[in-house]
PDB file of C-alpha atoms in Angstrom:
ATOM      1  CA  UNK J   1      20.734  27.505 -11.406  1.00 44.00           C
ATOM      2  CA  UNK J   2      17.672  26.996  -9.174  1.00 47.00           C
ATOM      3  CA  UNK J   3      15.364  24.052  -9.696  1.00 48.00           C
ATOM      4  CA  UNK J   4      11.836  24.752 -10.808  1.00 47.00           C
ATOM      5  CA  UNK J   5       9.603  23.909  -7.799  1.00 48.00           C
ATOM      6  CA  UNK J   6       6.800  22.704 -10.072  1.00 48.00           C
ATOM      7  CA  UNK J   7       9.026  20.128 -11.785  1.00 47.00           C
ATOM      8  CA  UNK J   8      10.404  18.939  -8.425  1.00 50.00           C
ATOM      9  CA  UNK J   9       6.856  18.560  -7.129  1.00 57.00           C
ATOM     10  CA  UNK J  10       5.864  16.581 -10.246  1.00 58.00           C
ATOM     11  CA  UNK J  11       8.865  14.295  -9.761  1.00 60.00           C
ATOM     12  CA  UNK J  12       7.673  13.488  -6.221  1.00 61.00           C
ATOM     13  CA  UNK J  13       4.177  12.703  -7.537  1.00 68.00           C
ATOM     14  CA  UNK J  14       5.681  10.209  -9.980  1.00 84.00           C
ATOM     15  CA  UNK J  15       7.519   8.259  -7.249  1.00 92.00           C
ATOM     16  CA  UNK J  16       6.055   5.043  -5.862  1.00 93.00           C
ATOM     17  CA  UNK J  17       6.890   2.586  -3.079  1.00 95.00           C
ATOM     18  CA  UNK J  18       7.134  -0.962  -4.471  1.00 95.00           C
ATOM     19  CA  UNK J  19       5.915  -3.831  -2.307  1.00 94.00           C
ATOM     20  CA  UNK J  20       4.990  -7.487  -2.691  1.00 91.00           C
ATOM     21  CA  UNK J  21       1.821  -9.348  -1.860  1.00 89.00           C
ATOM     22  CA  UNK J  22       2.573 -12.970  -2.576  1.00 84.00           C
ATOM     23  CA  UNK J  23       4.463 -13.135  -5.858  1.00 84.00           C
ATOM     24  CA  UNK J  24       3.020  -9.928  -7.349  1.00 88.00           C
ATOM     25  CA  UNK J  25       4.545  -6.447  -7.197  1.00 91.00           C
ATOM     26  CA  UNK J  26       2.376  -3.448  -6.363  1.00 93.00           C
ATOM     27  CA  UNK J  27       3.065   0.241  -5.905  1.00 94.00           C
ATOM     28  CA  UNK J  28       1.505   3.174  -4.081  1.00 94.00           C
ATOM     29  CA  UNK J  29       2.376   6.869  -4.400  1.00 92.00           C
ATOM     30  CA  UNK J  30       5.144   7.960  -2.057  1.00 92.00           C
ATOM     31  CA  UNK J  31       3.186  11.140  -1.270  1.00 91.00           C
ATOM     32  CA  UNK J  32       0.751   9.246   1.022  1.00 92.00           C
ATOM     33  CA  UNK J  33       3.449   7.212   2.788  1.00 94.00           C
ATOM     34  CA  UNK J  34       4.368   8.336   6.297  1.00 94.00           C
ATOM     35  CA  UNK J  35       6.920   5.606   7.031  1.00 94.00           C
ATOM     36  CA  UNK J  36       7.803   1.944   6.695  1.00 94.00           C
ATOM     37  CA  UNK J  37       7.928   0.007   9.961  1.00 95.00           C
ATOM     38  CA  UNK J  38       8.799  -3.429  11.230  1.00 94.00           C
ATOM     39  CA  UNK J  39       5.773  -5.124  12.776  1.00 93.00           C
ATOM     40  CA  UNK J  40       6.327  -5.549  16.490  1.00 89.00           C
ATOM     41  CA  UNK J  41       3.897  -5.989  19.369  1.00 88.00           C
ATOM     42  CA  UNK J  42       0.822  -6.182  17.167  1.00 92.00           C
ATOM     43  CA  UNK J  43      -2.226  -6.351  19.423  1.00 92.00           C
ATOM     44  CA  UNK J  44      -5.132  -8.321  17.984  1.00 90.00           C
ATOM     45  CA  UNK J  45      -8.604  -6.908  18.535  1.00 86.00           C
ATOM     46  CA  UNK J  46     -11.314  -9.521  19.203  1.00 87.00           C
ATOM     47  CA  UNK J  47     -14.379  -9.661  16.938  1.00 85.00           C
ATOM     48  CA  UNK J  48     -12.938  -7.303  14.347  1.00 85.00           C
ATOM     49  CA  UNK J  49     -13.110  -7.588  10.565  1.00 85.00           C
ATOM     50  CA  UNK J  50     -10.956 -10.371   9.087  1.00 85.00           C
ATOM     51  CA  UNK J  51      -8.642  -7.928   7.284  1.00 88.00           C
ATOM     52  CA  UNK J  52      -8.100  -5.822  10.420  1.00 89.00           C
ATOM     53  CA  UNK J  53      -4.887  -7.271  11.860  1.00 91.00           C
ATOM     54  CA  UNK J  54      -4.917  -5.206  15.044  1.00 92.00           C
ATOM     55  CA  UNK J  55      -3.288  -2.116  16.497  1.00 93.00           C
ATOM     56  CA  UNK J  56       0.325  -1.201  17.034  1.00 94.00           C
ATOM     57  CA  UNK J  57       2.066   1.494  19.056  1.00 93.00           C
ATOM     58  CA  UNK J  58       4.382   3.496  16.814  1.00 92.00           C
ATOM     59  CA  UNK J  59       6.295   6.059  18.849  1.00 88.00           C
ATOM     60  CA  UNK J  60       3.355   6.645  21.202  1.00 90.00           C
ATOM     61  CA  UNK J  61       0.700   6.776  18.482  1.00 90.00           C
ATOM     62  CA  UNK J  62      -1.873   3.986  18.089  1.00 90.00           C
ATOM     63  CA  UNK J  63      -1.955   2.872  14.450  1.00 92.00           C
ATOM     64  CA  UNK J  64      -4.597   0.549  13.017  1.00 91.00           C
ATOM     65  CA  UNK J  65      -3.083  -2.248  10.946  1.00 93.00           C
ATOM     66  CA  UNK J  66      -4.724  -3.683   7.820  1.00 91.00           C
ATOM     67  CA  UNK J  67      -3.677  -7.014   6.282  1.00 91.00           C
ATOM     68  CA  UNK J  68      -3.764  -6.127   2.599  1.00 87.00           C
ATOM     69  CA  UNK J  69      -3.660  -9.749   1.418  1.00 86.00           C
ATOM     70  CA  UNK J  70      -6.869 -10.463   3.335  1.00 86.00           C
ATOM     71  CA  UNK J  71      -8.555  -7.207   2.280  1.00 84.00           C
ATOM     72  CA  UNK J  72      -7.867  -7.916  -1.390  1.00 80.00           C
ATOM     73  CA  UNK J  73      -8.403 -11.698  -1.118  1.00 78.00           C
ATOM     74  CA  UNK J  74      -4.909 -12.432  -2.383  1.00 78.00           C
ATOM     75  CA  UNK J  75      -3.543 -15.822  -1.508  1.00 69.00           C
ATOM     76  CA  UNK J  76      -0.287 -15.330   0.284  1.00 59.00           C
ATOM     77  CA  UNK J  77       2.367 -17.286  -1.594  1.00 53.00           C
ATOM     78  CA  UNK J  78       4.907 -17.071   1.200  1.00 53.00           C
ATOM     79  CA  UNK J  79       5.727 -20.330   2.939  1.00 44.00           C
ATOM     80  CA  UNK J  80       3.785 -19.792   6.147  1.00 48.00           C
ATOM     81  CA  UNK J  81       5.939 -16.857   7.189  1.00 56.00           C
ATOM     82  CA  UNK J  82       4.181 -13.934   8.761  1.00 67.00           C
ATOM     83  CA  UNK J  83       4.696 -10.537   7.217  1.00 76.00           C
ATOM     84  CA  UNK J  84       7.236  -8.380   9.022  1.00 85.00           C
ATOM     85  CA  UNK J  85       6.737  -4.997   7.363  1.00 91.00           C
ATOM     86  CA  UNK J  86       4.007  -2.418   7.168  1.00 94.00           C
ATOM     87  CA  UNK J  87       3.681   0.784   5.225  1.00 95.00           C
ATOM     88  CA  UNK J  88       2.094   3.504   7.340  1.00 95.00           C
ATOM     89  CA  UNK J  89      -0.016   5.717   5.111  1.00 92.00           C
ATOM     90  CA  UNK J  90      -2.309   8.658   5.617  1.00 87.00           C
ATOM     91  CA  UNK J  91      -5.931   8.001   4.620  1.00 82.00           C
ATOM     92  CA  UNK J  92      -8.472  10.747   5.245  1.00 77.00           C
ATOM     93  CA  UNK J  93      -6.193  12.324   7.846  1.00 81.00           C
ATOM     94  CA  UNK J  94      -5.690   9.072   9.750  1.00 83.00           C
ATOM     95  CA  UNK J  95      -2.553   6.941   9.982  1.00 88.00           C
ATOM     96  CA  UNK J  96      -3.204   3.372   8.868  1.00 91.00           C
ATOM     97  CA  UNK J  97      -0.624   0.601   8.658  1.00 93.00           C
ATOM     98  CA  UNK J  98      -0.816  -1.643   5.614  1.00 93.00           C
ATOM     99  CA  UNK J  99       0.801  -5.027   6.203  1.00 93.00           C
ATOM    100  CA  UNK J 100       2.648  -6.322   3.151  1.00 92.00           C
ATOM    101  CA  UNK J 101       4.902  -9.294   2.476  1.00 90.00           C
ATOM    102  CA  UNK J 102       7.934  -7.231   1.474  1.00 91.00           C
ATOM    103  CA  UNK J 103       8.815  -3.607   0.741  1.00 93.00           C
ATOM    104  CA  UNK J 104      11.502  -3.367  -1.892  1.00 90.00           C
ATOM    105  CA  UNK J 105      12.294   0.152  -3.106  1.00 90.00           C
ATOM    106  CA  UNK J 106      11.155   3.502  -4.472  1.00 92.00           C
ATOM    107  CA  UNK J 107      10.665   3.787  -8.211  1.00 91.00           C
ATOM    108  CA  UNK J 108      10.004   6.682 -10.578  1.00 90.00           C
ATOM    109  CA  UNK J 109       7.163   6.221 -13.072  1.00 86.00           C
ATOM    110  CA  UNK J 110       6.621   9.178 -15.402  1.00 83.00           C
ATOM    111  CA  UNK J 111       3.032   9.316 -16.672  1.00 80.00           C
ATOM    112  CA  UNK J 112       4.156   8.110 -20.113  1.00 82.00           C
ATOM    113  CA  UNK J 113       5.428   4.822 -18.580  1.00 82.00           C
ATOM    114  CA  UNK J 114       2.059   3.965 -17.013  1.00 86.00           C
ATOM    115  CA  UNK J 115      -0.592   2.106 -18.998  1.00 85.00           C
ATOM    116  CA  UNK J 116      -4.286   2.306 -18.121  1.00 83.00           C
ATOM    117  CA  UNK J 117      -5.578  -0.422 -15.818  1.00 78.00           C
ATOM    118  CA  UNK J 118      -6.827  -3.653 -17.361  1.00 72.00           C
ATOM    119  CA  UNK J 119     -10.394  -4.796 -16.554  1.00 67.00           C
ATOM    120  CA  UNK J 120      -9.117  -7.097 -13.792  1.00 60.00           C
ATOM    121  CA  UNK J 121      -5.750  -8.209 -12.511  1.00 56.00           C
ATOM    122  CA  UNK J 122      -5.360 -11.470 -10.574  1.00 53.00           C
ATOM    123  CA  UNK J 123      -8.847 -11.114  -9.113  1.00 52.00           C
ATOM    124  CA  UNK J 124      -8.314  -7.592  -7.776  1.00 58.00           C
ATOM    125  CA  UNK J 125     -11.106  -5.180  -8.592  1.00 63.00           C
ATOM    126  CA  UNK J 126     -10.064  -2.698 -11.250  1.00 67.00           C
ATOM    127  CA  UNK J 127     -11.488   0.147  -9.153  1.00 73.00           C
ATOM    128  CA  UNK J 128      -8.381  -0.105  -6.940  1.00 81.00           C
ATOM    129  CA  UNK J 129      -5.945  -0.029  -9.838  1.00 84.00           C
ATOM    130  CA  UNK J 130      -4.774   3.295 -11.252  1.00 85.00           C
ATOM    131  CA  UNK J 131      -2.474   1.805 -13.867  1.00 87.00           C
ATOM    132  CA  UNK J 132       0.264  -0.639 -14.687  1.00 88.00           C
ATOM    133  CA  UNK J 133       3.875   0.459 -14.831  1.00 89.00           C
ATOM    134  CA  UNK J 134       6.601  -1.402 -16.667  1.00 85.00           C
ATOM    135  CA  UNK J 135      10.185  -1.517 -15.453  1.00 83.00           C
ATOM    136  CA  UNK J 136      12.907  -3.946 -16.560  1.00 83.00           C
ATOM    137  CA  UNK J 137      10.429  -6.340 -18.245  1.00 84.00           C
ATOM    138  CA  UNK J 138       8.279  -6.493 -15.080  1.00 86.00           C
ATOM    139  CA  UNK J 139       4.748  -5.219 -14.665  1.00 88.00           C
ATOM    140  CA  UNK J 140       4.001  -3.357 -11.451  1.00 91.00           C
ATOM    141  CA  UNK J 141       0.385  -2.752 -10.499  1.00 89.00           C
ATOM    142  CA  UNK J 142      -0.225   0.803  -9.274  1.00 90.00           C
ATOM    143  CA  UNK J 143      -3.021   0.806  -6.715  1.00 89.00           C
ATOM    144  CA  UNK J 144      -5.104   3.526  -5.132  1.00 87.00           C
ATOM    145  CA  UNK J 145      -4.912   2.396  -1.533  1.00 84.00           C
ATOM    146  CA  UNK J 146      -7.447   5.030  -0.494  1.00 80.00           C
ATOM    147  CA  UNK J 147     -10.150   3.276  -2.567  1.00 81.00           C
ATOM    148  CA  UNK J 148      -9.456  -0.103  -0.972  1.00 80.00           C
ATOM    149  CA  UNK J 149     -11.119   0.976   2.257  1.00 74.00           C
ATOM    150  CA  UNK J 150     -14.536   2.621   2.128  1.00 68.00           C
ATOM    151  CA  UNK J 151     -15.340   5.762   4.111  1.00 64.00           C
ATOM    152  CA  UNK J 152     -17.387   3.587   6.498  1.00 68.00           C
ATOM    153  CA  UNK J 153     -14.467   1.196   7.021  1.00 70.00           C
ATOM    154  CA  UNK J 154     -12.088   4.073   7.725  1.00 66.00           C
ATOM    155  CA  UNK J 155     -14.588   5.428  10.265  1.00 65.00           C
ATOM    156  CA  UNK J 156     -14.870   1.971  11.884  1.00 66.00           C
ATOM    157  CA  UNK J 157     -11.077   1.846  12.193  1.00 61.00           C
ATOM    158  CA  UNK J 158     -11.074   5.188  13.965  1.00 58.00           C
ATOM    159  CA  UNK J 159     -13.396   3.786  16.654  1.00 55.00           C
ATOM    160  CA  UNK J 160     -11.227   0.727  17.398  1.00 50.00           C
TER     161      UNK J 160
END
């Protein structure tokens, strides 16, 4: 019996990559994720925005790297360790690396397991939050990573 392509497509849209910023767990849709990479040879760019960590060569392609903890003003709870992972996503047709503390796994959140976003969560603007998922007595904040950077900021990154 053949699978219904529409239901398979919906299943993909309900899958999220779970990552940590400090002690909190966040998730982004797997559909915008290109890959997860180890941060190596990050080149800092002088006089750039504080959240812009630099650029990195990923298989011959220059990818701009954003430090999500700085962009969202989240205090990093790690003990002075530098983040080692980045999630490369596609925003407005451009590859952007999002530096996170830890990437853990992929999770499936059907729409009925996602609650609407609260007015604010740990100081993060609610405009970035699409909902809150609950799994195994944990709350996971679903964020719209494309709303974290403005169109102007994405354009600025393209010029770097």
